Amino acid sequence: MTEVRKPARLKVGDRVAVVAPAGPLAAENVELGTKYLVDWGLEVEVMPSAMARHHRLPYLAGDDAQRADDFRSAWLDPQYAAVFAGRGGYGVQRTLQHLDIDELAGIEKILVGFSDLTALHEPFNARGLVTVHSPMAASVGQLRAPESRDRLRDLLFSPESIKDLLDPIGARTVVSGTAEGRLRGGNLALLAASIGTPTYARPAGIVVIEDVTEDGYRVDRLLTQLLRSGWFEEVTGLVIGDFSDADDQGLVAEVVRDRLEPLGLPMVQGAAIGHEEINLAVPLGLPVRLDATAGTLAPLETPFK
């Protein structure tokens, strides 16, 4: 198995870059969100294409090559200790053909983001690099929530202080038991969409999944795709996060249980990870221990140097 590779933790005075590899950023959200980063003592630079918009496809922040070049430039530039996605949406997958993942994953730097950023977390984690699944630089609603904001700051600056990645919100036991392994996963739709692509990486260890605006039957379809592909063959435990803005939350919960409970893996549901106001930052790629009976997820190592 690939060795766990840990970037350096952040410290006051570090310089970080904000990129938009998916959807375009609203200037007001960037200003409000990055103020929290500045208050933590970071120097923040917003990369050129972050405020751009594709000339024909308004859901993209500039064209694919432009977004990819901004990300690559920020990632390879040693002046930046971390690269924060500004927002998700859709578009990261489209940049991957313009990026050399092996080149990028060779740099030990902190990647911060979630949702569509799963398209980058997945191949980086597969190459051993620990990344951060968390609110993004323009996730103003989440950064305003003390639970979300404080967790992200603690994980980035003092990661050894976090003993339970599901605290303080907790999660409900679905299947009792304990399991260990590297924490992998992210957005369900992006994980399913990567199957058959060059960056596909079947996980081994504990998996966290979340999503937004996916109705019950679509969650069923996505999970069934992963099941049929053998995606869960080396998974040891399951952490189910939020499935926000679904047609029927109860139905989605039943779908998840119907599809995944038969695996017999230790499993918790209702973790505060995803698109709700409280989105607890977690270190993907890090060895963790899931105690589904107690509803805890403990880091087995400090995620950053």
CSV table of C-alpha atoms in Angstrom, one decimal:
chain,number,residue,atom,x,y,z
A,1,MET,CA,0.0,0.0,0.0
A,2,THR,CA,1.2,3.5,-0.8
A,3,GLU,CA,2.7,5.3,2.2
A,4,VAL,CA,0.7,8.0,3.9
A,5,ARG,CA,2.1,11.4,2.8
A,6,LYS,CA,1.4,14.4,5.0
A,7,PRO,CA,1.8,18.0,4.1
A,8,ALA,CA,3.0,20.6,6.7
A,9,ARG,CA,0.3,22.1,8.9
A,10,LEU,CA,-0.6,25.7,8.4
A,11,LYS,CA,0.9,28.4,10.6
A,12,VAL,CA,0.3,32.1,11.0
A,13,GLY,CA,1.9,34.0,8.1
A,14,ASP,CA,1.5,31.2,5.6
A,15,ARG,CA,0.4,32.2,2.1
A,16,VAL,CA,-2.5,30.3,0.5
A,17,ALA,CA,-4.1,30.4,-2.9
A,18,VAL,CA,-7.8,30.3,-3.8
A,19,VAL,CA,-8.8,28.7,-7.1
A,20,ALA,CA,-12.1,27.9,-8.9
A,21,PRO,CA,-11.6,24.6,-10.7
A,22,ALA,CA,-15.4,24.1,-10.9
A,23,GLY,CA,-18.0,26.9,-10.8
A,24,PRO,CA,-17.5,30.6,-10.9
A,25,LEU,CA,-17.1,32.6,-7.7
A,26,ALA,CA,-19.2,35.5,-6.5
A,27,ALA,CA,-17.0,38.4,-5.5
A,28,GLU,CA,-19.0,39.1,-2.4
A,29,ASN,CA,-18.7,35.5,-1.2
A,30,VAL,CA,-14.9,35.5,-1.9
A,31,GLU,CA,-14.5,38.7,0.1
A,32,LEU,CA,-16.6,37.4,3.0
A,33,GLY,CA,-15.1,33.9,3.1
A,34,THR,CA,-11.5,34.8,2.8
A,35,LYS,CA,-11.8,37.3,5.6
A,36,TYR,CA,-12.0,34.3,8.0
A,37,LEU,CA,-8.7,33.0,6.5
A,38,VAL,CA,-7.1,36.4,7.0
A,39,ASP,CA,-8.3,36.5,10.5
A,40,TRP,CA,-6.5,33.2,11.1
A,41,GLY,CA,-3.3,34.9,10.1
A,42,LEU,CA,-3.0,33.7,6.6
A,43,GLU,CA,-2.1,35.7,3.5
A,44,VAL,CA,-4.6,34.9,0.8
A,45,GLU,CA,-4.2,35.3,-3.0
A,46,VAL,CA,-7.2,34.7,-5.4
A,47,MET,CA,-5.9,33.2,-8.6
A,48,PRO,CA,-6.8,34.9,-11.9
A,49,SER,CA,-9.5,32.6,-13.3
A,50,ALA,CA,-11.3,32.3,-10.0
A,51,MET,CA,-13.6,35.3,-10.9
A,52,ALA,CA,-13.9,34.3,-14.6
A,53,ARG,CA,-16.9,32.8,-16.3
A,54,HIS,CA,-17.0,30.5,-19.4
A,55,HIS,CA,-18.2,32.4,-22.4
A,56,ARG,CA,-20.8,29.7,-23.4
A,57,LEU,CA,-21.2,27.6,-20.2
A,58,PRO,CA,-22.0,29.9,-17.3
A,59,TYR,CA,-21.7,27.1,-14.7
A,60,LEU,CA,-17.9,27.0,-15.3
A,61,ALA,CA,-15.3,29.5,-14.0
A,62,GLY,CA,-13.5,30.0,-17.4
A,63,ASP,CA,-12.5,27.4,-19.8
A,64,ASP,CA,-11.1,24.0,-18.8
A,65,ALA,CA,-7.5,24.7,-19.7
A,66,GLN,CA,-7.6,28.1,-17.9
A,67,ARG,CA,-9.0,26.6,-14.7
A,68,ALA,CA,-6.5,23.7,-14.8
A,69,ASP,CA,-3.6,26.1,-15.4
A,70,ASP,CA,-4.5,28.2,-12.4
A,71,PHE,CA,-4.7,25.1,-10.2
A,72,ARG,CA,-1.4,23.7,-11.4
A,73,SER,CA,0.3,27.1,-11.1
A,74,ALA,CA,-0.9,27.5,-7.5
A,75,TRP,CA,-0.1,23.9,-6.6
A,76,LEU,CA,3.4,23.9,-7.9
A,77,ASP,CA,4.3,27.3,-6.6
A,78,PRO,CA,6.3,26.9,-3.3
A,79,GLN,CA,5.1,30.2,-2.0
A,80,TYR,CA,1.7,28.7,-1.3
A,81,ALA,CA,1.3,26.3,1.7
A,82,ALA,CA,-2.2,25.3,0.7
A,83,VAL,CA,-4.7,25.6,-2.1
A,84,PHE,CA,-8.3,26.3,-1.2
A,85,ALA,CA,-11.1,25.7,-3.7
A,86,GLY,CA,-13.4,28.7,-3.7
A,87,ARG,CA,-16.6,26.6,-4.4
A,88,GLY,CA,-17.8,23.4,-5.9
A,89,GLY,CA,-20.6,23.1,-8.4
A,90,TYR,CA,-19.4,21.3,-11.5
A,91,GLY,CA,-16.2,21.3,-13.6
A,92,VAL,CA,-13.3,19.7,-11.8
A,93,GLN,CA,-13.6,16.5,-13.9
A,94,ARG,CA,-13.3,18.6,-17.1
A,95,THR,CA,-9.9,19.9,-15.9
A,96,LEU,CA,-8.3,16.5,-15.3
A,97,GLN,CA,-7.4,15.9,-18.9
A,98,HIS,CA,-5.2,19.0,-18.6
A,99,LEU,CA,-3.5,18.0,-15.4
A,100,ASP,CA,-0.7,15.5,-14.7
A,101,ILE,CA,-1.9,13.9,-11.5
A,102,ASP,CA,1.3,12.1,-10.8
A,103,GLU,CA,3.2,15.4,-11.1
A,104,LEU,CA,0.8,17.2,-8.7
A,105,ALA,CA,0.5,14.5,-6.2
A,106,GLY,CA,4.2,14.4,-5.8
A,107,ILE,CA,4.0,17.8,-4.0
A,108,GLU,CA,3.0,17.6,-0.4
A,109,LYS,CA,0.7,20.5,0.0
A,110,ILE,CA,-2.8,20.9,1.6
A,111,LEU,CA,-5.8,20.7,-0.7
A,112,VAL,CA,-9.0,22.2,0.9
A,113,GLY,CA,-12.5,21.6,-0.5
A,114,PHE,CA,-15.4,19.2,-0.9
A,115,SER,CA,-18.2,18.3,-3.3
A,116,ASP,CA,-16.9,18.6,-6.8
A,117,LEU,CA,-13.4,18.6,-5.4
A,118,THR,CA,-13.8,14.9,-4.9
A,119,ALA,CA,-12.5,14.5,-8.4
A,120,LEU,CA,-9.1,15.7,-7.1
A,121,HIS,CA,-9.3,14.2,-3.6
A,122,GLU,CA,-9.8,10.7,-5.1
A,123,PRO,CA,-6.6,10.4,-7.1
A,124,PHE,CA,-4.5,12.4,-4.6
A,125,ASN,CA,-5.6,10.1,-1.8
A,126,ALA,CA,-4.9,7.1,-3.9
A,127,ARG,CA,-1.3,8.3,-4.2
A,128,GLY,CA,-1.0,8.6,-0.4
A,129,LEU,CA,-1.5,12.3,0.0
A,130,VAL,CA,-3.7,13.5,2.9
A,131,THR,CA,-6.2,16.2,1.8
A,132,VAL,CA,-9.0,18.1,3.6
A,133,HIS,CA,-12.7,17.6,2.9
A,134,SER,CA,-14.2,20.7,4.3
A,135,PRO,CA,-15.9,24.1,3.7
A,136,MET,CA,-14.3,26.1,1.0
A,137,ALA,CA,-13.0,29.7,0.8
A,138,ALA,CA,-16.3,31.1,-0.5
A,139,SER,CA,-18.5,28.7,1.6
A,140,VAL,CA,-19.8,31.7,3.5
A,141,GLY,CA,-22.8,30.0,5.2
A,142,GLN,CA,-20.6,27.1,6.5
A,143,LEU,CA,-17.8,29.4,7.6
A,144,ARG,CA,-20.2,31.5,9.5
A,145,ALA,CA,-21.2,28.4,11.6
A,146,PRO,CA,-18.7,28.2,14.5
A,147,GLU,CA,-18.7,24.4,14.4
A,148,SER,CA,-17.6,24.3,10.8
A,149,ARG,CA,-15.2,27.2,11.0
A,150,ASP,CA,-13.5,26.2,14.2
A,151,ARG,CA,-13.1,22.6,13.1
A,152,LEU,CA,-11.4,23.7,9.8
A,153,ARG,CA,-9.1,26.0,11.6
A,154,ASP,CA,-8.2,23.4,14.2
A,155,LEU,CA,-7.6,20.7,11.6
A,156,LEU,CA,-5.3,23.0,9.6
A,157,PHE,CA,-3.3,24.6,12.5
A,158,SER,CA,-3.5,22.2,15.4
A,159,PRO,CA,-4.6,18.8,14.1
A,160,GLU,CA,-3.5,16.8,17.1
A,161,SER,CA,-6.3,18.6,19.1
A,162,ILE,CA,-9.0,16.6,17.2
A,163,LYS,CA,-9.7,13.3,18.9
A,164,ASP,CA,-13.1,12.5,17.3
A,165,LEU,CA,-13.8,13.6,13.7
A,166,LEU,CA,-17.5,13.3,14.2
A,167,ASP,CA,-17.6,15.4,17.4
A,168,PRO,CA,-19.4,17.6,18.4
A,169,ILE,CA,-22.4,16.6,16.3
A,170,GLY,CA,-22.1,12.8,16.3
A,171,ALA,CA,-23.7,10.2,14.1
A,172,ARG,CA,-26.3,7.4,14.5
A,173,THR,CA,-25.3,3.7,14.6
A,174,VAL,CA,-26.7,1.6,11.7
A,175,VAL,CA,-24.4,-1.4,11.9
A,176,SER,CA,-22.4,-1.9,15.1
A,177,GLY,CA,-18.8,-2.8,15.2
A,178,THR,CA,-15.3,-1.2,14.6
A,179,ALA,CA,-13.1,-0.9,11.6
A,180,GLU,CA,-9.8,0.7,10.7
A,181,GLY,CA,-8.4,2.0,7.5
A,182,ARG,CA,-7.6,5.1,5.5
A,183,LEU,CA,-10.5,7.6,5.2
A,184,ARG,CA,-11.6,7.9,1.6
A,185,GLY,CA,-14.6,9.0,-0.4
A,186,GLY,CA,-16.5,12.3,-0.7
A,187,ASN,CA,-19.3,13.2,-3.1
A,188,LEU,CA,-21.3,10.2,-4.2
A,189,ALA,CA,-22.1,11.4,-7.7
A,190,LEU,CA,-18.4,12.3,-8.4
A,191,LEU,CA,-17.2,8.9,-7.1
A,192,ALA,CA,-19.7,7.1,-9.3
A,193,ALA,CA,-18.8,9.3,-12.3
A,194,SER,CA,-15.1,8.4,-12.0
A,195,ILE,CA,-15.6,4.7,-12.7
A,196,GLY,CA,-13.9,3.8,-15.9
A,197,THR,CA,-11.8,7.0,-16.1
A,198,PRO,CA,-8.0,7.3,-15.8
A,199,THR,CA,-8.3,8.8,-12.3
A,200,TYR,CA,-10.6,6.0,-10.9
A,201,ALA,CA,-9.3,4.6,-7.6
A,202,ARG,CA,-11.2,1.9,-5.7
A,203,PRO,CA,-10.9,2.7,-2.0
A,204,ALA,CA,-9.5,0.5,0.7
A,205,GLY,CA,-10.6,1.5,4.3
A,206,ILE,CA,-13.3,3.7,5.8
A,207,VAL,CA,-15.5,5.5,3.3
A,208,VAL,CA,-17.4,8.8,3.8
A,209,ILE,CA,-20.1,9.7,1.3
A,210,GLU,CA,-22.4,12.7,1.0
A,211,ASP,CA,-24.3,14.5,-1.8
A,212,VAL,CA,-26.8,17.3,-2.6
A,213,THR,CA,-29.9,17.6,-4.7
A,214,GLU,CA,-30.0,13.8,-5.4
A,215,ASP,CA,-33.4,12.4,-5.0
A,216,GLY,CA,-34.0,8.9,-3.6
A,217,TYR,CA,-34.1,7.0,-6.8
A,218,ARG,CA,-30.9,8.7,-8.0
A,219,VAL,CA,-29.1,7.9,-4.8
A,220,ASP,CA,-30.2,4.3,-5.4
A,221,ARG,CA,-28.8,4.4,-9.0
A,222,LEU,CA,-25.5,5.9,-7.9
A,223,LEU,CA,-25.0,3.4,-5.0
A,224,THR,CA,-26.0,0.5,-7.3
A,225,GLN,CA,-23.4,1.6,-9.8
A,226,LEU,CA,-20.7,1.5,-7.2
A,227,LEU,CA,-21.9,-1.8,-5.9
A,228,ARG,CA,-22.0,-3.5,-9.3
A,229,SER,CA,-18.5,-2.2,-10.1
A,230,GLY,CA,-17.0,-3.8,-7.0
A,231,TRP,CA,-16.2,-0.4,-5.5
A,232,PHE,CA,-16.9,-1.5,-2.0
A,233,GLU,CA,-14.8,-4.7,-2.1
A,234,GLU,CA,-12.0,-3.4,0.1
A,235,VAL,CA,-14.1,-1.0,2.2
A,236,THR,CA,-14.0,-1.7,5.9
A,237,GLY,CA,-16.5,0.8,7.3
A,238,LEU,CA,-19.0,3.4,6.2
A,239,VAL,CA,-19.7,7.0,7.4
A,240,ILE,CA,-22.8,8.5,5.8
A,241,GLY,CA,-22.9,12.2,5.7
A,242,ASP,CA,-25.6,14.7,4.7
A,243,PHE,CA,-27.8,14.2,1.6
A,244,SER,CA,-29.0,17.8,1.4
A,245,ASP,CA,-32.0,19.1,-0.6
A,246,ALA,CA,-33.3,15.7,-1.5
A,247,ASP,CA,-37.0,15.2,-2.4
A,248,ASP,CA,-37.5,13.0,0.7
A,249,GLN,CA,-34.9,12.8,3.4
A,250,GLY,CA,-36.5,9.7,4.9
A,251,LEU,CA,-36.6,8.0,1.6
A,252,VAL,CA,-32.9,8.7,0.9
A,253,ALA,CA,-32.0,7.3,4.3
A,254,GLU,CA,-33.9,4.2,3.6
A,255,VAL,CA,-32.3,3.8,0.2
A,256,VAL,CA,-28.8,4.1,1.7
A,257,ARG,CA,-29.6,1.5,4.3
A,258,ASP,CA,-31.2,-0.8,1.7
A,259,ARG,CA,-28.2,-0.7,-0.5
A,260,LEU,CA,-25.4,-0.6,2.0
A,261,GLU,CA,-26.6,-2.3,5.2
A,262,PRO,CA,-26.4,-5.8,3.6
A,263,LEU,CA,-22.6,-5.3,3.2
A,264,GLY,CA,-22.4,-5.9,7.0
A,265,LEU,CA,-19.8,-3.3,7.5
A,266,PRO,CA,-19.7,-1.0,10.6
A,267,MET,CA,-21.8,1.9,9.5
A,268,VAL,CA,-23.0,5.3,10.9
A,269,GLN,CA,-25.5,7.6,9.4
A,270,GLY,CA,-26.2,11.3,9.9
A,271,ALA,CA,-22.6,12.5,10.2
A,272,ALA,CA,-22.3,16.3,9.9
A,273,ILE,CA,-20.3,16.2,6.7
A,274,GLY,CA,-21.6,17.7,3.5
A,275,HIS,CA,-23.7,20.6,2.2
A,276,GLU,CA,-25.5,21.6,5.4
A,277,GLU,CA,-24.4,24.6,7.4
A,278,ILE,CA,-22.4,22.5,9.8
A,279,ASN,CA,-19.8,20.7,7.7
A,280,LEU,CA,-17.1,19.1,9.8
A,281,ALA,CA,-13.6,19.1,8.2
A,282,VAL,CA,-12.1,15.6,7.9
A,283,PRO,CA,-8.6,14.5,6.6
A,284,LEU,CA,-9.1,12.2,3.6
A,285,GLY,CA,-6.3,9.7,3.1
A,286,LEU,CA,-5.5,9.4,6.8
A,287,PRO,CA,-5.7,6.2,8.8
A,288,VAL,CA,-8.7,6.3,11.1
A,289,ARG,CA,-10.7,4.1,13.5
A,290,LEU,CA,-14.5,3.9,13.1
A,291,ASP,CA,-16.4,2.8,16.2
A,292,ALA,CA,-19.9,2.5,14.8
A,293,THR,CA,-21.3,1.4,18.1
A,294,ALA,CA,-20.1,4.5,19.8
A,295,GLY,CA,-20.5,6.8,16.8
A,296,THR,CA,-16.9,8.0,16.8
A,297,LEU,CA,-14.2,8.4,14.1
A,298,ALA,CA,-10.8,8.7,15.6
A,299,PRO,CA,-7.6,9.7,13.7
A,300,LEU,CA,-4.9,7.1,14.2
A,301,GLU,CA,-2.2,9.5,13.2
A,302,THR,CA,-1.7,13.3,13.1
A,303,PRO,CA,-2.8,14.3,9.6
A,304,PHE,CA,-0.2,17.1,9.1
A,305,LYS,CA,3.4,17.5,10.0
